[in-house]
Tab-separated table of C-alpha atoms in Angstrom:
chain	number	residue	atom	x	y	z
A	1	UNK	CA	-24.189	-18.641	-55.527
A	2	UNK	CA	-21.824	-15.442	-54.803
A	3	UNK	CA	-18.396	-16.807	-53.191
A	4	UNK	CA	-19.484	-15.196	-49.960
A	5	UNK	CA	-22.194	-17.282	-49.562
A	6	UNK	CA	-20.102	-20.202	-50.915
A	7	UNK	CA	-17.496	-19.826	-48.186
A	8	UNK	CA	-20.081	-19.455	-45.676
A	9	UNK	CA	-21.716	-22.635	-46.690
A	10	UNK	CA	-18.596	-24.306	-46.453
A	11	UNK	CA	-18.205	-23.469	-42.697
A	12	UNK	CA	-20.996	-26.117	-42.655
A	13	UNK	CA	-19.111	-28.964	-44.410
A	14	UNK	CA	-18.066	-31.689	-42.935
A	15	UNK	CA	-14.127	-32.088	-43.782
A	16	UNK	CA	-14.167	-35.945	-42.518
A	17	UNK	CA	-17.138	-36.670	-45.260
A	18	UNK	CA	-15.299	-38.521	-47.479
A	19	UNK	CA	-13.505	-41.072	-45.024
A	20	UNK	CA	-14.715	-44.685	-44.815
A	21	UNK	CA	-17.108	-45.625	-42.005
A	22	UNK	CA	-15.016	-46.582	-39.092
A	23	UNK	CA	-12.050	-44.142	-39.922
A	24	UNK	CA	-10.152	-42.197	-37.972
A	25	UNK	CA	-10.423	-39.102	-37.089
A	26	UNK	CA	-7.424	-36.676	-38.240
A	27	UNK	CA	-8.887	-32.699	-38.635
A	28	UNK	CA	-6.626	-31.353	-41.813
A	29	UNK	CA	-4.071	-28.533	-41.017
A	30	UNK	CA	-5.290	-25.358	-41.387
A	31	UNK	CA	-9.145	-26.441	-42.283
A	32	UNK	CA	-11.781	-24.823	-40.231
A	33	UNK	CA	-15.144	-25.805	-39.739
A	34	UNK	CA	-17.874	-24.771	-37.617
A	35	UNK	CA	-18.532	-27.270	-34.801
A	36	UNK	CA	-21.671	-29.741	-35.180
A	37	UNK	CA	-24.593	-29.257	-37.224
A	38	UNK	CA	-26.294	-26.298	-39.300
A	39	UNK	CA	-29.023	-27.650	-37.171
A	40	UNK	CA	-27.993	-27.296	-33.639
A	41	UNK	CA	-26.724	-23.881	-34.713
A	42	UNK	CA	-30.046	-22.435	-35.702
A	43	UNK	CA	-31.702	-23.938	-32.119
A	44	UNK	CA	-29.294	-22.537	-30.395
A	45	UNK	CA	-29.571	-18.922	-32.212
A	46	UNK	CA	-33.265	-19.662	-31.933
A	47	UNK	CA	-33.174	-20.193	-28.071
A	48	UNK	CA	-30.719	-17.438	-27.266
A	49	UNK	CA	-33.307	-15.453	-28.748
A	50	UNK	CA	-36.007	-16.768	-26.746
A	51	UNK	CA	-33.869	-16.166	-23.445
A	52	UNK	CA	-33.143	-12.403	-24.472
A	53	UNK	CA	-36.949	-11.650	-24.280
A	54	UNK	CA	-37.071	-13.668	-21.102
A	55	UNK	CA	-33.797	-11.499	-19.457
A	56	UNK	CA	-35.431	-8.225	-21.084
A	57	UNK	CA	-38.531	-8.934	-19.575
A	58	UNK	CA	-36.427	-9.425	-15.951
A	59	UNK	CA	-34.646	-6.294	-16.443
A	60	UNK	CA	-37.625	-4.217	-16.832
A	61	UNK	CA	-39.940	-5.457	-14.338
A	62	UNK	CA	-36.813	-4.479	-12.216
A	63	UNK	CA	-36.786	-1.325	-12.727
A	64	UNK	CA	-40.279	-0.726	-12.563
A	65	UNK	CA	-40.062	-1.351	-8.777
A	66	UNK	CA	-36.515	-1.809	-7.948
A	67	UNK	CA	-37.136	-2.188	-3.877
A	68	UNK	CA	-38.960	-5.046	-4.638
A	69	UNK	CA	-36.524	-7.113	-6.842
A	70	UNK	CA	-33.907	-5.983	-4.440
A	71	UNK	CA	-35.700	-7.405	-1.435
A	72	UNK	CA	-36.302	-10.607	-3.801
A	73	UNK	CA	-32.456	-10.904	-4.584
A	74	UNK	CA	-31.291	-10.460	-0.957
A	75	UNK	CA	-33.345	-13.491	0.183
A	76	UNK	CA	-31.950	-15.918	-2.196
A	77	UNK	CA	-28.761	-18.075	-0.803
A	78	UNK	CA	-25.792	-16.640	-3.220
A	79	UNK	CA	-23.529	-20.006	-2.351
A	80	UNK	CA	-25.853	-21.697	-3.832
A	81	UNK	CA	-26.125	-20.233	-7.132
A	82	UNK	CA	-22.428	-19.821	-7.327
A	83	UNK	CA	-22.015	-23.869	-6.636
A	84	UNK	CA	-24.075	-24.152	-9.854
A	85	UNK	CA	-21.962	-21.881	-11.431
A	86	UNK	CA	-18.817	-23.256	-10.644
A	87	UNK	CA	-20.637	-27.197	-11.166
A	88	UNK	CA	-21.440	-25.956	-15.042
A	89	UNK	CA	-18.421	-24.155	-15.711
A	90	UNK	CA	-16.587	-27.417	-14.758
A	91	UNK	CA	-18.245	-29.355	-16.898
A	92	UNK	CA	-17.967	-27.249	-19.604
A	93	UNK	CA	-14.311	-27.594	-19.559
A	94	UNK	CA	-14.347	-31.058	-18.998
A	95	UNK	CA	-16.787	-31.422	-22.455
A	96	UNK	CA	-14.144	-29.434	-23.907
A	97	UNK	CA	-11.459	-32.080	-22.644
A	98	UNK	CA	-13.177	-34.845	-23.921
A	99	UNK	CA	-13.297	-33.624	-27.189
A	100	UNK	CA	-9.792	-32.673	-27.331
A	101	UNK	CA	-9.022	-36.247	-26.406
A	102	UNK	CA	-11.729	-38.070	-28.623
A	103	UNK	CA	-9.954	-35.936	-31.737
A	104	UNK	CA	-7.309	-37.410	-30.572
A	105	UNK	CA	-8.001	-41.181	-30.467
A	106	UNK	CA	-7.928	-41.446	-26.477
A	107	UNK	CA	-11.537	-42.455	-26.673
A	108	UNK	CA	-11.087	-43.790	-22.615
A	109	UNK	CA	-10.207	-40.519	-21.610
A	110	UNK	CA	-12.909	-38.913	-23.998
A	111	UNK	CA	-15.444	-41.248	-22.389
A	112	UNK	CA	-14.181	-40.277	-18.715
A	113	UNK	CA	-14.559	-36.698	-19.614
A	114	UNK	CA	-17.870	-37.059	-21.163
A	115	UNK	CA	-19.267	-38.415	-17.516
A	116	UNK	CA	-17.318	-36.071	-16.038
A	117	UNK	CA	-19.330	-33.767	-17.184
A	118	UNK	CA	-22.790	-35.500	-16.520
A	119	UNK	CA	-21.658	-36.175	-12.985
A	120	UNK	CA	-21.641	-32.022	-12.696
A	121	UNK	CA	-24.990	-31.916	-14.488
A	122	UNK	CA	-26.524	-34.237	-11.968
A	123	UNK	CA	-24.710	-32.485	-9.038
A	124	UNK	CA	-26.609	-29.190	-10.265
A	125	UNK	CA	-29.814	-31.086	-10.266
A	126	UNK	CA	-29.104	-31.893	-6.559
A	127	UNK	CA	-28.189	-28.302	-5.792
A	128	UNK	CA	-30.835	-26.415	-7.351
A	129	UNK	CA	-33.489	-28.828	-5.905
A	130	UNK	CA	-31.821	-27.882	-2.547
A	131	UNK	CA	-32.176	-25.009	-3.198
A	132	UNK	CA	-35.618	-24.860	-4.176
A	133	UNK	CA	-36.621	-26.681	-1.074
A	134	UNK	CA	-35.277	-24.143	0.599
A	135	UNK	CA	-36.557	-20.832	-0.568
A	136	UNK	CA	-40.333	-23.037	-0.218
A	137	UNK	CA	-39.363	-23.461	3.581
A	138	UNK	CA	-38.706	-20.140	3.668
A	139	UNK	CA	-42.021	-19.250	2.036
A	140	UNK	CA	-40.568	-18.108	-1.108
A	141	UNK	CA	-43.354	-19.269	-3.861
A	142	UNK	CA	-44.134	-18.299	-7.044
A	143	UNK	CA	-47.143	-16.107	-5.395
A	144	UNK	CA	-45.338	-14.501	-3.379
A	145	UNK	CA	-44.510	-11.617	-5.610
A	146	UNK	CA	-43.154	-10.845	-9.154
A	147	UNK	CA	-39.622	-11.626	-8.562
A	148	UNK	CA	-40.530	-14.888	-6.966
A	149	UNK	CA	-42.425	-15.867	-9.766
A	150	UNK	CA	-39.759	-14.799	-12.455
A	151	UNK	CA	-37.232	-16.627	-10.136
A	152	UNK	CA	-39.037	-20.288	-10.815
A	153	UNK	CA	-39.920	-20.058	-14.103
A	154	UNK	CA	-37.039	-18.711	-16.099
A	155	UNK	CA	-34.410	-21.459	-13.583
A	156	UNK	CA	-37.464	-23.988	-14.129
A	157	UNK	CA	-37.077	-23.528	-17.983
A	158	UNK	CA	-33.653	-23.439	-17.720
A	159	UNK	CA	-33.651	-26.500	-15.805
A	160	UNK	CA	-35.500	-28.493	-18.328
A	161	UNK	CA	-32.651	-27.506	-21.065
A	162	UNK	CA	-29.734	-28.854	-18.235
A	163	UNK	CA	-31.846	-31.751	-18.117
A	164	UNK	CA	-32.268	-32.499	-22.095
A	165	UNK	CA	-28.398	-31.564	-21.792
A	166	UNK	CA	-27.954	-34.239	-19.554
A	167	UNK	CA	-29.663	-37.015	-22.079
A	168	UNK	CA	-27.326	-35.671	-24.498
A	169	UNK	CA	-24.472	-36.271	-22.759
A	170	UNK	CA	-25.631	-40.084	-22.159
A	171	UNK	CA	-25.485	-40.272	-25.472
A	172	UNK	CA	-21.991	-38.851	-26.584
A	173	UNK	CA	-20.645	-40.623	-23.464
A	174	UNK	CA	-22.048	-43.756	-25.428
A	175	UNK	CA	-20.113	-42.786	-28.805
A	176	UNK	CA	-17.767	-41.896	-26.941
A	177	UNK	CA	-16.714	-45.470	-25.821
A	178	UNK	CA	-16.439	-46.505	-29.287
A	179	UNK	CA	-13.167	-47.594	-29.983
A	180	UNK	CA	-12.949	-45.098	-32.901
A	181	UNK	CA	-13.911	-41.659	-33.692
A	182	UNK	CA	-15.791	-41.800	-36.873
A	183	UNK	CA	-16.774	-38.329	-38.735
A	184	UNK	CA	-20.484	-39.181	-37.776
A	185	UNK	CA	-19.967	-39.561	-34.636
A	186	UNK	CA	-17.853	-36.958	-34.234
A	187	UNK	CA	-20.177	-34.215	-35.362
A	188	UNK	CA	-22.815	-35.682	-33.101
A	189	UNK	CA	-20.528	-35.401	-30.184
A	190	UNK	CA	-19.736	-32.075	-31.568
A	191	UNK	CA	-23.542	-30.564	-31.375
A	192	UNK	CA	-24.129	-31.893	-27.871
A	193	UNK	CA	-20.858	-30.016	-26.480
A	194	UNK	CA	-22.592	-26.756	-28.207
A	195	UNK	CA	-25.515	-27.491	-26.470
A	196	UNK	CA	-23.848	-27.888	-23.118
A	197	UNK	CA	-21.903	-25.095	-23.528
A	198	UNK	CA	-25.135	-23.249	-24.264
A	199	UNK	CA	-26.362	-24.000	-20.794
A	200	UNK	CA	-23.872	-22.729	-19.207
A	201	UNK	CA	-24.361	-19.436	-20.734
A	202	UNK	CA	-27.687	-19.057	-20.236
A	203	UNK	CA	-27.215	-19.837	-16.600
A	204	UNK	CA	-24.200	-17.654	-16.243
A	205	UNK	CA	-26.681	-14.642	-17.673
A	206	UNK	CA	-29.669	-15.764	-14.877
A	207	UNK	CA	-27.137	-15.950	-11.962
A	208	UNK	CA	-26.062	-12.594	-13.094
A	209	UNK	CA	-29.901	-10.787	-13.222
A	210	UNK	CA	-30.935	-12.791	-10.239
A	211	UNK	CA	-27.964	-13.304	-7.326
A	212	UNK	CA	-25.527	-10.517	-8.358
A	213	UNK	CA	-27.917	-7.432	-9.922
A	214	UNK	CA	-28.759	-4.816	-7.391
Protein backbone atom coordinates (compact mmCIF):
# COMPACT_ATOMS: atom_id res chain seq x y z
CA UNK A 1 0.00 0.00 0.00
CA UNK A 2 1.62 3.43 -1.39
CA UNK A 3 1.35 6.18 1.55
CA UNK A 4 -1.20 7.95 -0.59
CA UNK A 5 -3.49 5.39 -0.39
CA UNK A 6 -2.50 4.84 3.28
CA UNK A 7 -3.43 8.39 4.24
CA UNK A 8 -6.51 8.17 2.35
CA UNK A 9 -7.56 5.09 4.14
CA UNK A 10 -6.95 6.70 7.24
CA UNK A 11 -9.55 9.48 6.53
CA UNK A 12 -11.79 6.42 7.18
CA UNK A 13 -10.54 5.52 10.70
CA UNK A 14 -12.25 5.94 13.45
CA UNK A 15 -9.94 8.05 16.02
CA UNK A 16 -12.38 7.10 19.12
CA UNK A 17 -11.73 3.14 18.24
CA UNK A 18 -9.76 2.37 20.93
CA UNK A 19 -11.88 3.95 23.89
CA UNK A 20 -13.90 1.68 26.21
CA UNK A 21 -17.61 1.21 25.49
CA UNK A 22 -19.40 3.93 27.26
CA UNK A 23 -16.51 6.58 26.93
CA UNK A 24 -16.55 9.85 26.25
CA UNK A 25 -16.28 11.48 23.48
CA UNK A 26 -13.12 13.96 23.20
CA UNK A 27 -12.02 14.40 19.11
CA UNK A 28 -7.92 14.74 19.44
CA UNK A 29 -6.41 18.19 18.47
CA UNK A 30 -5.51 18.48 15.18
CA UNK A 31 -6.90 14.80 14.00
CA UNK A 32 -9.17 14.82 11.07
CA UNK A 33 -11.44 12.32 9.99
CA UNK A 34 -14.03 12.06 7.48
CA UNK A 35 -17.53 12.15 9.02
CA UNK A 36 -19.51 8.68 9.35
CA UNK A 37 -18.98 5.66 7.46
CA UNK A 38 -16.98 4.54 4.19
CA UNK A 39 -20.43 3.27 3.67
CA UNK A 40 -22.73 6.17 3.73
CA UNK A 41 -20.05 7.89 1.66
CA UNK A 42 -20.21 5.62 -1.32
CA UNK A 43 -24.42 5.86 -1.21
CA UNK A 44 -24.25 9.13 -1.15
CA UNK A 45 -21.59 9.44 -4.19
CA UNK A 46 -23.74 6.69 -5.64
CA UNK A 47 -27.05 8.74 -5.39
CA UNK A 48 -25.61 12.10 -6.36
CA UNK A 49 -24.84 10.28 -9.35
CA UNK A 50 -28.17 8.97 -9.88
CA UNK A 51 -29.69 12.61 -9.40
CA UNK A 52 -27.17 14.14 -12.06
CA UNK A 53 -28.76 11.90 -14.80
CA UNK A 54 -32.14 12.77 -13.39
CA UNK A 55 -31.24 16.93 -13.48
CA UNK A 56 -29.46 16.25 -17.00
CA UNK A 57 -32.34 14.64 -18.22
CA UNK A 58 -34.54 17.98 -16.87
CA UNK A 59 -32.21 20.28 -18.45
CA UNK A 60 -32.48 18.85 -21.81
CA UNK A 61 -36.01 18.13 -22.21
CA UNK A 62 -35.99 21.95 -21.42
CA UNK A 63 -34.42 23.02 -23.99
CA UNK A 64 -35.91 20.92 -26.44
CA UNK A 65 -39.13 22.97 -26.03
CA UNK A 66 -38.38 25.74 -23.74
CA UNK A 67 -42.13 27.47 -24.02
CA UNK A 68 -43.35 24.54 -22.61
CA UNK A 69 -41.20 24.10 -19.41
CA UNK A 70 -41.59 27.79 -19.04
CA UNK A 71 -45.36 27.65 -19.04
CA UNK A 72 -44.85 24.51 -16.57
CA UNK A 73 -42.59 26.63 -14.14
CA UNK A 74 -44.88 29.71 -14.09
CA UNK A 75 -47.82 27.63 -12.78
CA UNK A 76 -46.12 26.22 -9.85
CA UNK A 77 -46.61 28.33 -6.38
CA UNK A 78 -42.78 29.64 -5.77
CA UNK A 79 -43.69 30.29 -1.78
CA UNK A 80 -44.13 27.10 -1.57
CA UNK A 81 -41.03 25.64 -2.74
CA UNK A 82 -39.06 28.30 -1.02
CA UNK A 83 -40.90 27.26 2.53
CA UNK A 84 -39.29 23.85 1.82
CA UNK A 85 -36.24 25.40 1.21
CA UNK A 86 -35.97 27.47 4.04
CA UNK A 87 -37.78 24.22 6.34
CA UNK A 88 -34.52 21.97 5.10
CA UNK A 89 -31.97 24.47 5.32
CA UNK A 90 -33.10 24.91 8.99
CA UNK A 91 -32.79 21.70 9.81
CA UNK A 92 -29.70 21.24 8.38
CA UNK A 93 -28.22 23.68 10.69
CA UNK A 94 -29.94 22.50 13.51
CA UNK A 95 -28.34 18.66 12.67
CA UNK A 96 -25.25 20.53 12.58
CA UNK A 97 -26.03 22.01 16.18
CA UNK A 98 -26.75 18.90 17.61
CA UNK A 99 -23.69 17.46 16.73
CA UNK A 100 -21.66 20.24 17.89
CA UNK A 101 -23.36 19.79 21.23
CA UNK A 102 -23.42 15.85 21.37
CA UNK A 103 -19.31 16.22 20.78
CA UNK A 104 -19.61 18.11 23.40
CA UNK A 105 -21.36 16.08 26.14
CA UNK A 106 -24.69 18.30 26.15
CA UNK A 107 -26.51 15.23 25.00
CA UNK A 108 -30.11 17.30 26.11
CA UNK A 109 -29.36 19.88 23.82
CA UNK A 110 -28.04 17.31 21.14
CA UNK A 111 -31.33 15.46 21.57
CA UNK A 112 -33.42 18.86 21.24
CA UNK A 113 -31.56 19.60 18.11
CA UNK A 114 -31.91 16.24 16.67
CA UNK A 115 -36.01 16.77 16.80
CA UNK A 116 -35.50 19.98 15.84
CA UNK A 117 -34.63 18.89 12.88
CA UNK A 118 -37.35 16.11 12.36
CA UNK A 119 -39.98 18.64 13.33
CA UNK A 120 -38.71 20.58 9.88
CA UNK A 121 -38.71 17.26 8.04
CA UNK A 122 -42.30 16.63 8.97
CA UNK A 123 -43.25 20.33 8.34
CA UNK A 124 -41.91 19.70 4.62
CA UNK A 125 -44.03 16.64 4.42
CA UNK A 126 -47.03 18.92 5.26
CA UNK A 127 -45.96 21.52 2.74
CA UNK A 128 -45.19 19.58 -0.20
CA UNK A 129 -48.43 17.52 0.24
CA UNK A 130 -50.09 21.01 0.17
CA UNK A 131 -48.68 21.61 -2.37
CA UNK A 132 -49.37 18.71 -4.34
CA UNK A 133 -53.01 19.00 -3.58
CA UNK A 134 -52.87 21.98 -5.04
CA UNK A 135 -51.29 21.83 -8.43
CA UNK A 136 -54.07 18.44 -8.71
CA UNK A 137 -56.89 21.11 -8.05
CA UNK A 138 -55.47 23.04 -10.45
CA UNK A 139 -55.30 20.16 -12.93
CA UNK A 140 -51.67 19.86 -12.88
CA UNK A 141 -51.08 15.84 -13.29
CA UNK A 142 -48.48 13.89 -14.33
CA UNK A 143 -50.39 13.65 -17.92
CA UNK A 144 -50.65 16.76 -18.38
CA UNK A 145 -47.41 17.29 -20.17
CA UNK A 146 -43.63 16.54 -19.84
CA UNK A 147 -42.81 19.03 -17.27
CA UNK A 148 -45.70 17.91 -15.17
CA UNK A 149 -44.61 14.57 -15.23
CA UNK A 150 -40.83 15.35 -14.48
CA UNK A 151 -42.25 17.67 -11.70
CA UNK A 152 -43.83 14.46 -9.62
CA UNK A 153 -41.45 12.06 -10.10
CA UNK A 154 -38.04 13.51 -9.50
CA UNK A 155 -39.91 15.62 -5.91
CA UNK A 156 -41.74 12.09 -5.47
CA UNK A 157 -38.25 10.35 -5.40
CA UNK A 158 -36.90 12.94 -3.59
CA UNK A 159 -39.57 12.74 -1.17
CA UNK A 160 -39.05 9.15 -0.39
CA UNK A 161 -35.18 10.00 0.54
CA UNK A 162 -36.67 13.09 3.10
CA UNK A 163 -38.76 10.44 4.33
CA UNK A 164 -35.96 7.55 4.96
CA UNK A 165 -34.14 10.84 6.31
CA UNK A 166 -36.73 11.29 8.64
CA UNK A 167 -36.43 7.47 10.15
CA UNK A 168 -32.92 8.29 10.48
CA UNK A 169 -33.28 11.03 12.46
CA UNK A 170 -35.67 8.94 14.94
CA UNK A 171 -32.96 7.07 15.38
CA UNK A 172 -29.97 9.49 16.21
CA UNK A 173 -32.56 11.46 18.23
CA UNK A 174 -32.71 8.02 20.18
CA UNK A 175 -28.73 7.86 20.65
CA UNK A 176 -28.88 10.95 21.10
CA UNK A 177 -30.61 10.81 24.58
CA UNK A 178 -28.03 8.58 25.81
CA UNK A 179 -26.38 10.01 28.57
CA UNK A 180 -23.00 9.55 26.80
CA UNK A 181 -21.54 9.89 23.46
CA UNK A 182 -19.84 6.69 22.73
CA UNK A 183 -17.50 6.42 19.42
CA UNK A 184 -20.26 4.00 18.01
CA UNK A 185 -22.73 6.00 18.42
CA UNK A 186 -21.18 8.82 17.40
CA UNK A 187 -20.31 7.71 13.91
CA UNK A 188 -23.87 6.53 13.52
CA UNK A 189 -25.13 9.92 14.38
CA UNK A 190 -22.44 11.10 12.14
CA UNK A 191 -23.76 9.19 8.77
CA UNK A 192 -27.37 10.22 9.33
CA UNK A 193 -26.36 14.10 9.50
CA UNK A 194 -24.55 13.29 5.94
CA UNK A 195 -27.55 11.92 4.82
CA UNK A 196 -29.69 14.84 5.87
CA UNK A 197 -27.47 17.15 4.65
CA UNK A 198 -27.66 15.25 1.37
CA UNK A 199 -31.32 16.06 1.10
CA UNK A 200 -31.04 19.25 1.33
CA UNK A 201 -28.82 19.44 -1.58
CA UNK A 202 -30.59 17.55 -3.77
CA UNK A 203 -33.63 19.63 -3.08
CA UNK A 204 -31.78 22.88 -3.25
CA UNK A 205 -30.64 21.60 -7.03
CA UNK A 206 -34.67 20.63 -7.93
CA UNK A 207 -35.99 23.99 -6.55
CA UNK A 208 -33.37 25.53 -8.67
CA UNK A 209 -34.34 23.53 -12.29
CA UNK A 210 -37.96 23.66 -11.39
CA UNK A 211 -39.20 27.19 -9.49
CA UNK A 212 -36.26 29.50 -10.39
CA UNK A 213 -34.94 28.24 -14.18
CA UNK A 214 -36.44 30.21 -16.98
Amino acid sequence: MTDDVRRSADLFVDPFSALPRGAPVERPPGRFKVPGEAGIWVFIFGDLLLFSLFFGVLVHERSRDADLYELGRSGLNLSFGAVNTLLLLTGSLFVVRGLEALRQGDSKRGARMILATLACGLCFVVDKCVEYATEVGAGHTPSSNSFYMYYYVFTGIHLLHLLLGMVALVIMYRLARAPRTTAGSLRLLEAGACYWHLVDVLWIVLFALLYLMR
